[in-house]
PDB file of C-alpha atoms in Angstrom:
ATOM      1  CA  UNK A  16      -0.195  -0.119  -0.469  1.00  0.00           C
ATOM      2  CA  UNK A  17       1.288   3.815  -0.975  1.00  0.00           C
ATOM      3  CA  UNK A  18      -0.789   6.604  -0.723  1.00  0.00           C
ATOM      4  CA  UNK A  19       0.711   9.742  -1.799  1.00  0.00           C
ATOM      5  CA  UNK A  20      -0.003  14.074  -1.335  1.00  0.00           C
ATOM      6  CA  UNK A  21       0.949  16.455  -2.992  1.00  0.00           C
ATOM      7  CA  UNK A  22       1.203  18.893   0.092  1.00  0.00           C
ATOM      8  CA  UNK A  23       0.556  22.693  -1.422  1.00  0.00           C
ATOM      9  CA  UNK A  24       0.380  25.967   1.437  1.00  0.00           C
ATOM     10  CA  UNK A  25       0.324  29.547   1.068  1.00  0.00           C
ATOM     11  CA  UNK A  26       0.114  31.030  -2.553  1.00  0.00           C
ATOM     12  CA  UNK A  27      -1.320  34.605  -1.147  1.00  0.00           C
ATOM     13  CA  UNK A  28      -3.452  35.164  -4.184  1.00  0.00           C
ATOM     14  CA  UNK A  29      -3.090  39.017  -4.841  1.00  0.00           C
ATOM     15  CA  UNK A  30       0.072  41.224  -4.875  1.00  0.00           C
ATOM     16  CA  UNK A  31       2.015  38.576  -3.156  1.00  0.00           C
ATOM     17  CA  UNK A  32       1.363  35.645  -5.257  1.00  0.00           C
ATOM     18  CA  UNK A  33       4.160  34.312  -8.230  1.00  0.00           C
ATOM     19  CA  UNK A  34       2.601  33.464 -11.190  1.00  0.00           C
ATOM     20  CA  UNK A  35       5.027  31.730 -12.759  1.00  0.00           C
ATOM     21  CA  UNK A  36       5.203  29.410  -9.246  1.00  0.00           C
ATOM     22  CA  UNK A  37       1.759  28.547  -9.620  1.00  0.00           C
ATOM     23  CA  UNK A  38       1.803  28.204 -13.630  1.00  0.00           C
ATOM     24  CA  UNK A  39       5.163  25.881 -13.012  1.00  0.00           C
ATOM     25  CA  UNK A  40       3.491  24.284  -9.711  1.00  0.00           C
ATOM     26  CA  UNK A  41       0.504  23.291 -12.086  1.00  0.00           C
ATOM     27  CA  UNK A  42       2.297  21.345 -14.922  1.00  0.00           C
ATOM     28  CA  UNK A  43       4.377  19.582 -12.833  1.00  0.00           C
ATOM     29  CA  UNK A  44       2.149  18.404  -9.860  1.00  0.00           C
ATOM     30  CA  UNK A  45       0.721  15.811 -12.592  1.00  0.00           C
ATOM     31  CA  UNK A  46       3.901  14.176 -13.226  1.00  0.00           C
ATOM     32  CA  UNK A  47       3.437  13.447  -8.877  1.00  0.00           C
ATOM     33  CA  UNK A  48       0.753  11.038  -9.700  1.00  0.00           C
ATOM     34  CA  UNK A  49      -0.953  12.172  -6.261  1.00  0.00           C
ATOM     35  CA  UNK A  50      -3.885  10.686  -4.493  1.00  0.00           C
ATOM     36  CA  UNK A  51      -5.087  13.467  -3.244  1.00  0.00           C
ATOM     37  CA  UNK A  52      -3.589  17.610  -3.185  1.00  0.00           C
ATOM     38  CA  UNK A  53      -3.493  19.215  -0.224  1.00  0.00           C
ATOM     39  CA  UNK A  54      -3.767  23.553  -0.173  1.00  0.00           C
ATOM     40  CA  UNK A  55      -3.183  24.040   3.576  1.00  0.00           C
ATOM     41  CA  UNK A  56      -4.433  27.688   3.947  1.00  0.00           C
ATOM     42  CA  UNK A  57      -3.005  31.301   2.880  1.00  0.00           C
ATOM     43  CA  UNK A  58      -4.503  30.852  -0.106  1.00  0.00           C
ATOM     44  CA  UNK A  59      -4.996  35.075  -0.261  1.00  0.00           C
ATOM     45  CA  UNK A  60      -3.429  38.168   0.563  1.00  0.00           C
ATOM     46  CA  UNK A  61      -6.312  40.690   1.550  1.00  0.00           C
ATOM     47  CA  UNK A  62      -9.639  38.232   1.691  1.00  0.00           C
ATOM     48  CA  UNK A  63     -10.672  40.129  -1.419  1.00  0.00           C
ATOM     49  CA  UNK A  64     -12.868  38.910  -3.854  1.00  0.00           C
ATOM     50  CA  UNK A  65     -10.541  38.804  -6.829  1.00  0.00           C
ATOM     51  CA  UNK A  66      -7.344  36.998  -4.826  1.00  0.00           C
ATOM     52  CA  UNK A  67     -10.550  34.200  -3.699  1.00  0.00           C
ATOM     53  CA  UNK A  68     -11.404  33.918  -7.215  1.00  0.00           C
ATOM     54  CA  UNK A  69      -7.853  33.358  -8.467  1.00  0.00           C
ATOM     55  CA  UNK A  70      -7.722  30.647  -5.941  1.00  0.00           C
ATOM     56  CA  UNK A  71     -10.315  28.689  -7.129  1.00  0.00           C
ATOM     57  CA  UNK A  72      -9.512  28.667 -10.232  1.00  0.00           C
ATOM     58  CA  UNK A  73      -5.658  27.913  -8.896  1.00  0.00           C
ATOM     59  CA  UNK A  74      -7.601  24.550  -7.187  1.00  0.00           C
ATOM     60  CA  UNK A  75      -9.872  23.585 -10.573  1.00  0.00           C
ATOM     61  CA  UNK A  76      -6.644  23.300 -12.492  1.00  0.00           C
ATOM     62  CA  UNK A  77      -5.267  20.724  -9.104  1.00  0.00           C
ATOM     63  CA  UNK A  78      -8.300  19.098  -9.086  1.00  0.00           C
ATOM     64  CA  UNK A  79      -7.913  17.976 -12.563  1.00  0.00           C
ATOM     65  CA  UNK A  80      -5.390  15.783 -11.526  1.00  0.00           C
ATOM     66  CA  UNK A  81      -6.758  14.388  -7.966  1.00  0.00           C
ATOM     67  CA  UNK A  82      -9.148  15.352  -5.473  1.00  0.00           C
ATOM     68  CA  UNK A  83      -8.273  18.457  -3.470  1.00  0.00           C
ATOM     69  CA  UNK A  84      -8.541  19.470   0.679  1.00  0.00           C
ATOM     70  CA  UNK A  85      -8.010  23.057   1.155  1.00  0.00           C
ATOM     71  CA  UNK A  86      -8.378  25.102   4.739  1.00  0.00           C
ATOM     72  CA  UNK A  87      -8.282  28.839   5.140  1.00  0.00           C
ATOM     73  CA  UNK A  88      -5.535  29.727   6.923  1.00  0.00           C
ATOM     74  CA  UNK A  89      -5.189  33.454   8.867  1.00  0.00           C
ATOM     75  CA  UNK A  90      -4.947  35.868   5.622  1.00  0.00           C
ATOM     76  CA  UNK A  91      -8.324  34.608   4.032  1.00  0.00           C
ATOM     77  CA  UNK A  92     -10.139  35.073   7.465  1.00  0.00           C
ATOM     78  CA  UNK A  93     -12.513  38.295   8.040  1.00  0.00           C
ATOM     79  CA  UNK A  94     -11.366  39.460  11.567  1.00  0.00           C
ATOM     80  CA  UNK A  95     -11.525  42.744  11.114  1.00  0.00           C
ATOM     81  CA  UNK A  96     -15.929  42.729  10.189  1.00  0.00           C
ATOM     82  CA  UNK A  97     -16.484  40.686  13.428  1.00  0.00           C
ATOM     83  CA  UNK A  98     -17.570  43.574  15.786  1.00  0.00           C
ATOM     84  CA  UNK A  99     -19.896  45.166  13.268  1.00  0.00           C
ATOM     85  CA  UNK A 100     -21.208  43.005  10.658  1.00  0.00           C
ATOM     86  CA  UNK A 101     -24.461  40.860  11.569  1.00  0.00           C
ATOM     87  CA  UNK A 102     -23.387  36.993  11.784  1.00  0.00           C
ATOM     88  CA  UNK A 103     -21.007  36.579  14.839  1.00  0.00           C
ATOM     89  CA  UNK A 104     -17.872  34.088  13.802  1.00  0.00           C
ATOM     90  CA  UNK A 105     -20.129  33.273   9.985  1.00  0.00           C
ATOM     91  CA  UNK A 106     -18.924  36.746   9.057  1.00  0.00           C
ATOM     92  CA  UNK A 107     -14.972  36.707   9.759  1.00  0.00           C
ATOM     93  CA  UNK A 108     -15.229  33.474   6.863  1.00  0.00           C
ATOM     94  CA  UNK A 109     -17.764  34.822   4.494  1.00  0.00           C
ATOM     95  CA  UNK A 110     -16.288  35.204   2.112  1.00  0.00           C
ATOM     96  CA  UNK A 111     -14.182  31.735   1.924  1.00  0.00           C
ATOM     97  CA  UNK A 112     -17.095  30.193   2.484  1.00  0.00           C
ATOM     98  CA  UNK A 113     -18.710  31.696  -1.101  1.00  0.00           C
ATOM     99  CA  UNK A 114     -15.747  30.707  -2.580  1.00  0.00           C
ATOM    100  CA  UNK A 115     -14.969  27.418  -1.766  1.00  0.00           C
ATOM    101  CA  UNK A 116     -18.292  25.973   0.196  1.00  0.00           C
ATOM    102  CA  UNK A 117     -19.385  25.452   4.273  1.00  0.00           C
ATOM    103  CA  UNK A 118     -17.057  23.255   5.334  1.00  0.00           C
ATOM    104  CA  UNK A 119     -14.306  25.002   7.064  1.00  0.00           C
ATOM    105  CA  UNK A 120     -12.299  21.489   8.171  1.00  0.00           C
ATOM    106  CA  UNK A 121     -13.541  20.005   5.794  1.00  0.00           C
ATOM    107  CA  UNK A 122     -12.918  15.369   5.179  1.00  0.00           C
ATOM    108  CA  UNK A 123     -12.154  13.790   2.854  1.00  0.00           C
ATOM    109  CA  UNK A 124     -12.419   9.852   2.347  1.00  0.00           C
ATOM    110  CA  UNK A 125     -10.482   6.764   0.161  1.00  0.00           C
ATOM    111  CA  UNK A 126      -9.912   3.275   0.765  1.00  0.00           C
ATOM    112  CA  UNK A 127      -6.912   3.240   1.835  1.00  0.00           C
ATOM    113  CA  UNK A 128      -6.969   6.480   3.736  1.00  0.00           C
ATOM    114  CA  UNK A 129      -8.636   9.569   5.412  1.00  0.00           C
ATOM    115  CA  UNK A 130      -8.345  12.902   5.635  1.00  0.00           C
ATOM    116  CA  UNK A 131      -9.582  15.071   8.598  1.00  0.00           C
ATOM    117  CA  UNK A 132      -8.386  18.929   8.937  1.00  0.00           C
ATOM    118  CA  UNK A 133      -8.484  21.691  12.266  1.00  0.00           C
ATOM    119  CA  UNK A 134      -9.429  24.809  11.971  1.00  0.00           C
ATOM    120  CA  UNK A 135      -6.973  26.949  14.018  1.00  0.00           C
ATOM    121  CA  UNK A 136      -7.246  30.259  11.786  1.00  0.00           C
ATOM    122  CA  UNK A 137     -10.080  32.284  13.656  1.00  0.00           C
ATOM    123  CA  UNK A 138      -8.186  35.926  13.333  1.00  0.00           C
ATOM    124  CA  UNK A 139      -8.687  37.884  16.881  1.00  0.00           C
ATOM    125  CA  UNK A 140      -9.241  36.199  18.975  1.00  0.00           C
ATOM    126  CA  UNK A 141      -9.292  34.840  23.326  1.00  0.00           C
ATOM    127  CA  UNK A 142      -7.776  31.180  22.607  1.00  0.00           C
ATOM    128  CA  UNK A 143      -4.749  33.108  19.872  1.00  0.00           C
ATOM    129  CA  UNK A 144      -4.150  36.391  22.016  1.00  0.00           C
ATOM    130  CA  UNK A 145      -0.622  36.627  23.498  1.00  0.00           C
ATOM    131  CA  UNK A 146       1.236  38.962  24.909  1.00  0.00           C
ATOM    132  CA  UNK A 147       3.017  40.601  21.299  1.00  0.00           C
ATOM    133  CA  UNK A 148       1.405  42.839  19.581  1.00  0.00           C
ATOM    134  CA  UNK A 149       2.728  40.940  16.415  1.00  0.00           C
ATOM    135  CA  UNK A 150       0.767  38.440  16.947  1.00  0.00           C
ATOM    136  CA  UNK A 151      -2.518  39.945  16.821  1.00  0.00           C
ATOM    137  CA  UNK A 152      -4.449  38.061  13.736  1.00  0.00           C
ATOM    138  CA  UNK A 153      -1.877  35.621  13.368  1.00  0.00           C
ATOM    139  CA  UNK A 154      -1.394  33.345  15.691  1.00  0.00           C
ATOM    140  CA  UNK A 155      -3.289  30.095  15.489  1.00  0.00           C
ATOM    141  CA  UNK A 156      -5.545  28.589  18.115  1.00  0.00           C
ATOM    142  CA  UNK A 157      -5.901  25.026  18.294  1.00  0.00           C
ATOM    143  CA  UNK A 158      -9.734  24.054  20.386  1.00  0.00           C
ATOM    144  CA  UNK A 159     -10.100  20.504  22.585  1.00  0.00           C
ATOM    145  CA  UNK A 160     -13.132  20.752  20.663  1.00  0.00           C
ATOM    146  CA  UNK A 161     -11.345  21.082  17.189  1.00  0.00           C
ATOM    147  CA  UNK A 162      -8.842  18.188  18.064  1.00  0.00           C
ATOM    148  CA  UNK A 163     -11.829  15.740  20.144  1.00  0.00           C
ATOM    149  CA  UNK A 164     -14.039  16.131  16.259  1.00  0.00           C
ATOM    150  CA  UNK A 165     -10.762  15.190  14.625  1.00  0.00           C
ATOM    151  CA  UNK A 166      -9.588  11.933  16.683  1.00  0.00           C
ATOM    152  CA  UNK A 167     -13.261  10.579  15.896  1.00  0.00           C
ATOM    153  CA  UNK A 168     -12.990  11.077  12.387  1.00  0.00           C
ATOM    154  CA  UNK A 169      -9.706   9.526  12.275  1.00  0.00           C
ATOM    155  CA  UNK A 170     -10.689   6.560  14.759  1.00  0.00           C
ATOM    156  CA  UNK A 171     -14.040   5.767  12.185  1.00  0.00           C
ATOM    157  CA  UNK A 172     -11.358   4.498   9.967  1.00  0.00           C
ATOM    158  CA  UNK A 173      -9.781   1.078   9.224  1.00  0.00           C
ATOM    159  CA  UNK A 174      -6.981  -0.063  11.688  1.00  0.00           C
ATOM    160  CA  UNK A 175      -5.065  -0.112   8.457  1.00  0.00           C
ATOM    161  CA  UNK A 176      -5.924   2.885   6.883  1.00  0.00           C
ATOM    162  CA  UNK A 177      -3.559   6.321   6.185  1.00  0.00           C
ATOM    163  CA  UNK A 178      -4.164   9.079   9.142  1.00  0.00           C
ATOM    164  CA  UNK A 179      -3.897  12.479   7.970  1.00  0.00           C
ATOM    165  CA  UNK A 180      -4.214  15.423   9.719  1.00  0.00           C
ATOM    166  CA  UNK A 181      -4.716  18.976   8.145  1.00  0.00           C
ATOM    167  CA  UNK A 182      -3.916  21.708   9.759  1.00  0.00           C
ATOM    168  CA  UNK A 183      -2.957  25.288   8.889  1.00  0.00           C
ATOM    169  CA  UNK A 184      -0.721  26.973  11.484  1.00  0.00           C
ATOM    170  CA  UNK A 185       3.382  25.218  11.790  1.00  0.00           C
ATOM    171  CA  UNK A 186       3.152  23.048  14.386  1.00  0.00           C
ATOM    172  CA  UNK A 187       6.992  22.397  14.391  1.00  0.00           C
ATOM    173  CA  UNK A 188       9.407  25.945  15.571  1.00  0.00           C
ATOM    174  CA  UNK A 189      10.301  27.663  12.236  1.00  0.00           C
ATOM    175  CA  UNK A 190      13.937  27.475  11.486  1.00  0.00           C
ATOM    176  CA  UNK A 191      14.234  30.795  10.141  1.00  0.00           C
ATOM    177  CA  UNK A 192      11.483  32.823  12.084  1.00  0.00           C
ATOM    178  CA  UNK A 193      12.466  30.183  15.581  1.00  0.00           C
ATOM    179  CA  UNK A 194       8.082  30.705  16.272  1.00  0.00           C
ATOM    180  CA  UNK A 195       5.275  28.391  16.809  1.00  0.00           C
ATOM    181  CA  UNK A 196       2.293  29.187  14.747  1.00  0.00           C
ATOM    182  CA  UNK A 197      -0.294  28.043  17.354  1.00  0.00           C
ATOM    183  CA  UNK A 198      -0.412  29.939  20.988  1.00  0.00           C
ATOM    184  CA  UNK A 199      -0.066  28.025  24.147  1.00  0.00           C
ATOM    185  CA  UNK A 200       1.878  25.517  21.688  1.00  0.00           C
ATOM    186  CA  UNK A 201       3.252  22.714  24.048  1.00  0.00           C
ATOM    187  CA  UNK A 202      -0.472  21.988  24.758  1.00  0.00           C
ATOM    188  CA  UNK A 203      -0.823  22.158  21.119  1.00  0.00           C
ATOM    189  CA  UNK A 204       1.313  19.570  20.547  1.00  0.00           C
ATOM    190  CA  UNK A 205       0.125  17.491  22.785  1.00  0.00           C
ATOM    191  CA  UNK A 206      -3.202  18.000  21.604  1.00  0.00           C
ATOM    192  CA  UNK A 207      -2.150  16.718  17.737  1.00  0.00           C
ATOM    193  CA  UNK A 208       0.547  14.352  19.003  1.00  0.00           C
ATOM    194  CA  UNK A 209      -3.043  12.806  20.500  1.00  0.00           C
ATOM    195  CA  UNK A 210      -5.277  12.812  17.529  1.00  0.00           C
ATOM    196  CA  UNK A 211      -3.629   9.041  16.218  1.00  0.00           C
ATOM    197  CA  UNK A 212      -2.177  10.661  13.043  1.00  0.00           C
ATOM    198  CA  UNK A 213       0.215   9.220  10.950  1.00  0.00           C
ATOM    199  CA  UNK A 214       0.899  12.482   8.960  1.00  0.00           C
ATOM    200  CA  UNK A 215       0.176  15.884  10.188  1.00  0.00           C
ATOM    201  CA  UNK A 216       0.247  18.806   7.332  1.00  0.00           C
ATOM    202  CA  UNK A 217       1.319  22.410   7.688  1.00  0.00           C
ATOM    203  CA  UNK A 218       1.889  25.659   6.405  1.00  0.00           C
ATOM    204  CA  UNK A 219       2.302  29.250   7.419  1.00  0.00           C
ATOM    205  CA  UNK A 220       5.715  29.796   8.576  1.00  0.00           C
ATOM    206  CA  UNK A 221       6.710  30.501   4.559  1.00  0.00           C
ATOM    207  CA  UNK A 222       9.521  27.595   4.911  1.00  0.00           C
ATOM    208  CA  UNK A 223       9.858  24.042   4.575  1.00  0.00           C
ATOM    209  CA  UNK A 224      10.053  21.711   7.089  1.00  0.00           C
ATOM    210  CA  UNK A 225      10.146  18.019   7.912  1.00  0.00           C
ATOM    211  CA  UNK A 226       9.819  16.434  11.050  1.00  0.00           C
ATOM    212  CA  UNK A 227       8.062  14.638  14.034  1.00  0.00           C
ATOM    213  CA  UNK A 228       6.133  15.213  17.112  1.00  0.00           C
ATOM    214  CA  UNK A 229       7.018  13.918  20.105  1.00  0.00           C
ATOM    215  CA  UNK A 230       9.045  11.177  17.880  1.00  0.00           C
ATOM    216  CA  UNK A 231       5.715   9.635  16.417  1.00  0.00           C
ATOM    217  CA  UNK A 232       3.050  11.552  14.182  1.00  0.00           C
ATOM    218  CA  UNK A 233       5.000  12.499  11.234  1.00  0.00           C
ATOM    219  CA  UNK A 234       5.050  16.804  10.336  1.00  0.00           C
ATOM    220  CA  UNK A 235       5.350  18.416   6.592  1.00  0.00           C
ATOM    221  CA  UNK A 236       5.137  21.928   6.898  1.00  0.00           C
ATOM    222  CA  UNK A 237       5.493  23.114   3.046  1.00  0.00           C
ATOM    223  CA  UNK A 238       6.592  26.922   1.472  1.00  0.00           C
ATOM    224  CA  UNK A 239       4.836  29.043  -0.192  1.00  0.00           C
ATOM    225  CA  UNK A 240       4.373  30.318  -3.697  1.00  0.00           C
ATOM    226  CA  UNK A 241       4.765  33.670  -3.371  1.00  0.00           C
ATOM    227  CA  UNK A 242       6.828  36.397  -3.188  1.00  0.00           C
ATOM    228  CA  UNK A 243       6.891  36.347   0.710  1.00  0.00           C
ATOM    229  CA  UNK A 244       8.873  33.491   1.102  1.00  0.00           C
ATOM    230  CA  UNK A 245      11.270  33.772   4.703  1.00  0.00           C
ATOM    231  CA  UNK A 246      14.426  34.401   4.473  1.00  0.00           C
ATOM    232  CA  UNK A 247      14.618  34.763   0.845  1.00  0.00           C
ATOM    233  CA  UNK A 248      14.580  31.014   0.697  1.00  0.00           C
ATOM    234  CA  UNK A 249      12.819  29.832  -3.002  1.00  0.00           C
ATOM    235  CA  UNK A 250       9.792  28.384  -2.816  1.00  0.00           C
ATOM    236  CA  UNK A 251       9.415  25.114  -1.778  1.00  0.00           C
ATOM    237  CA  UNK A 252       6.295  22.537  -1.911  1.00  0.00           C
ATOM    238  CA  UNK A 253       5.954  19.578  -0.560  1.00  0.00           C
ATOM    239  CA  UNK A 254       5.214  15.498  -1.682  1.00  0.00           C
ATOM    240  CA  UNK A 255       4.420  13.386   1.242  1.00  0.00           C
ATOM    241  CA  UNK A 256       4.112   9.346   0.599  1.00  0.00           C
ATOM    242  CA  UNK A 257       2.356   7.207   3.103  1.00  0.00           C
ATOM    243  CA  UNK A 258       3.755   3.339   2.805  1.00  0.00           C
ATOM    244  CA  UNK A 259       2.983   0.379   5.525  1.00  0.00           C
ATOM    245  CA  UNK A 260       6.454   1.116   7.004  1.00  0.00           C
ATOM    246  CA  UNK A 261       7.320   4.406   6.541  1.00  0.00           C
ATOM    247  CA  UNK A 262       6.372   8.214   5.174  1.00  0.00           C
ATOM    248  CA  UNK A 263       8.674   9.763   3.652  1.00  0.00           C
ATOM    249  CA  UNK A 264       8.766  14.308   2.316  1.00  0.00           C
ATOM    250  CA  UNK A 265      10.225  15.384  -1.086  1.00  0.00           C
ATOM    251  CA  UNK A 266      10.689  18.942  -0.963  1.00  0.00           C
ATOM    252  CA  UNK A 267      10.379  20.479  -4.583  1.00  0.00           C
ATOM    253  CA  UNK A 268      11.943  23.673  -4.836  1.00  0.00           C
ATOM    254  CA  UNK A 269      11.971  26.784  -7.212  1.00  0.00           C
ATOM    255  CA  UNK A 270      15.004  27.196  -9.713  1.00  0.00           C
ATOM    256  CA  UNK A 271      15.370  30.717  -9.564  1.00  0.00           C
ATOM    257  CA  UNK A 272      17.947  30.391 -13.767  1.00  0.00           C
ATOM    258  CA  UNK A 273      15.797  27.068 -15.124  1.00  0.00           C
ATOM    259  CA  UNK A 274      11.948  28.509 -13.402  1.00  0.00           C
ATOM    260  CA  UNK A 275      10.598  25.051 -12.459  1.00  0.00           C
ATOM    261  CA  UNK A 276      10.756  23.009  -9.934  1.00  0.00           C
ATOM    262  CA  UNK A 277      13.286  19.854  -8.943  1.00  0.00           C
ATOM    263  CA  UNK A 278      13.645  17.250  -6.287  1.00  0.00           C
ATOM    264  CA  UNK A 279      15.727  18.506  -4.048  1.00  0.00           C
ATOM    265  CA  UNK A 280      16.013  16.656  -0.608  1.00  0.00           C
ATOM    266  CA  UNK A 281      13.704  13.784   0.619  1.00  0.00           C
ATOM    267  CA  UNK A 282      13.137  12.994   4.532  1.00  0.00           C
ATOM    268  CA  UNK A 283      12.371   9.677   5.433  1.00  0.00           C
ATOM    269  CA  UNK A 284      10.820   8.205   9.099  1.00  0.00           C
ATOM    270  CA  UNK A 285       9.066   5.511  10.374  1.00  0.00           C
ATOM    271  CA  UNK A 286       5.000   5.496  10.036  1.00  0.00           C
ATOM    272  CA  UNK A 287       4.902   5.973  13.638  1.00  0.00           C
ATOM    273  CA  UNK A 288       1.922   3.256  14.308  1.00  0.00           C
ATOM    274  CA  UNK A 289       3.110   0.509  12.198  1.00  0.00           C
ATOM    275  CA  UNK A 290       1.003  -1.651  10.068  1.00  0.00           C
ATOM    276  CA  UNK A 291      -2.480  -3.257  11.216  1.00  0.00           C
ATOM    277  CA  UNK A 292      -1.897  -0.888  13.918  1.00  0.00           C
ATOM    278  CA  UNK A 293      -5.290  -0.149  16.554  1.00  0.00           C
ATOM    279  CA  UNK A 294      -7.472   2.948  16.233  1.00  0.00           C
ATOM    280  CA  UNK A 295      -7.035   5.326  18.131  1.00  0.00           C
ATOM    281  CA  UNK A 296     -10.128   6.726  20.929  1.00  0.00           C
ATOM    282  CA  UNK A 297     -11.808   9.888  21.461  1.00  0.00           C
ATOM    283  CA  UNK A 298     -10.526   8.791  25.523  1.00  0.00           C
ATOM    284  CA  UNK A 299      -7.405   9.451  24.275  1.00  0.00           C
ATOM    285  CA  UNK A 300      -7.806  13.637  23.415  1.00  0.00           C
ATOM    286  CA  UNK A 301      -4.793  14.783  26.037  1.00  0.00           C
ATOM    287  CA  UNK A 302      -5.908  18.030  27.468  1.00  0.00           C
TER     288      UNK A 302
END
């Protein structure tokens, strides 16, 4: 059994998008033969209609190759409207839902895999506030309710199925930024580790990353398909392949001179729970 995912994040359609990167990714993805494609948030720069329209066209092009899961990032949330627009929480996501549907936390099921997502992008919210003003509406918050729901989704899968969790904010510390994407990150890490996923896919930090949570769940952090790459580094998207015993995370890095993406690095990790593992239970969710 092998299950392959192309993992893209943070295209930031708008002034920050790099159309050469977008076109090159669209051309390469079919050759990678993914079973599924994930775009883990920040489709837009300012949550404007034109930006969402361009992002939707990009997703439709990707869907020509494989089913695509999309989740909102912090740039896709109109958090500033909540105090003034009727509708409360729904007002923040109104434009996103207009283009990508009402489900902020989609689920995908395949015969050999299940993919669940959690919502961490809330804009300005109590759960994501920190003492640093620069974190306002940038940090994410992972609630216990979201973790419990995702755990149940994965627990319902066949014991042999690949379990994938999708989250926007980076769950490993950025090497250049030295920042965690989630507020109360120690608690968030424990909760994520308790879900029982083989792999967690994230973005937000604009730098590629691969590692594990507590030596278990393998983390794939995709870079950005925009001009906002961390530290002036080239853009990167990932391919993740899960087989019976291992998880491979490959980086496809933009080459400025040749104007194309090329596989530059691969990391392989043991599959956290091995083959024919016991399914997790919601009772195992960490505090």
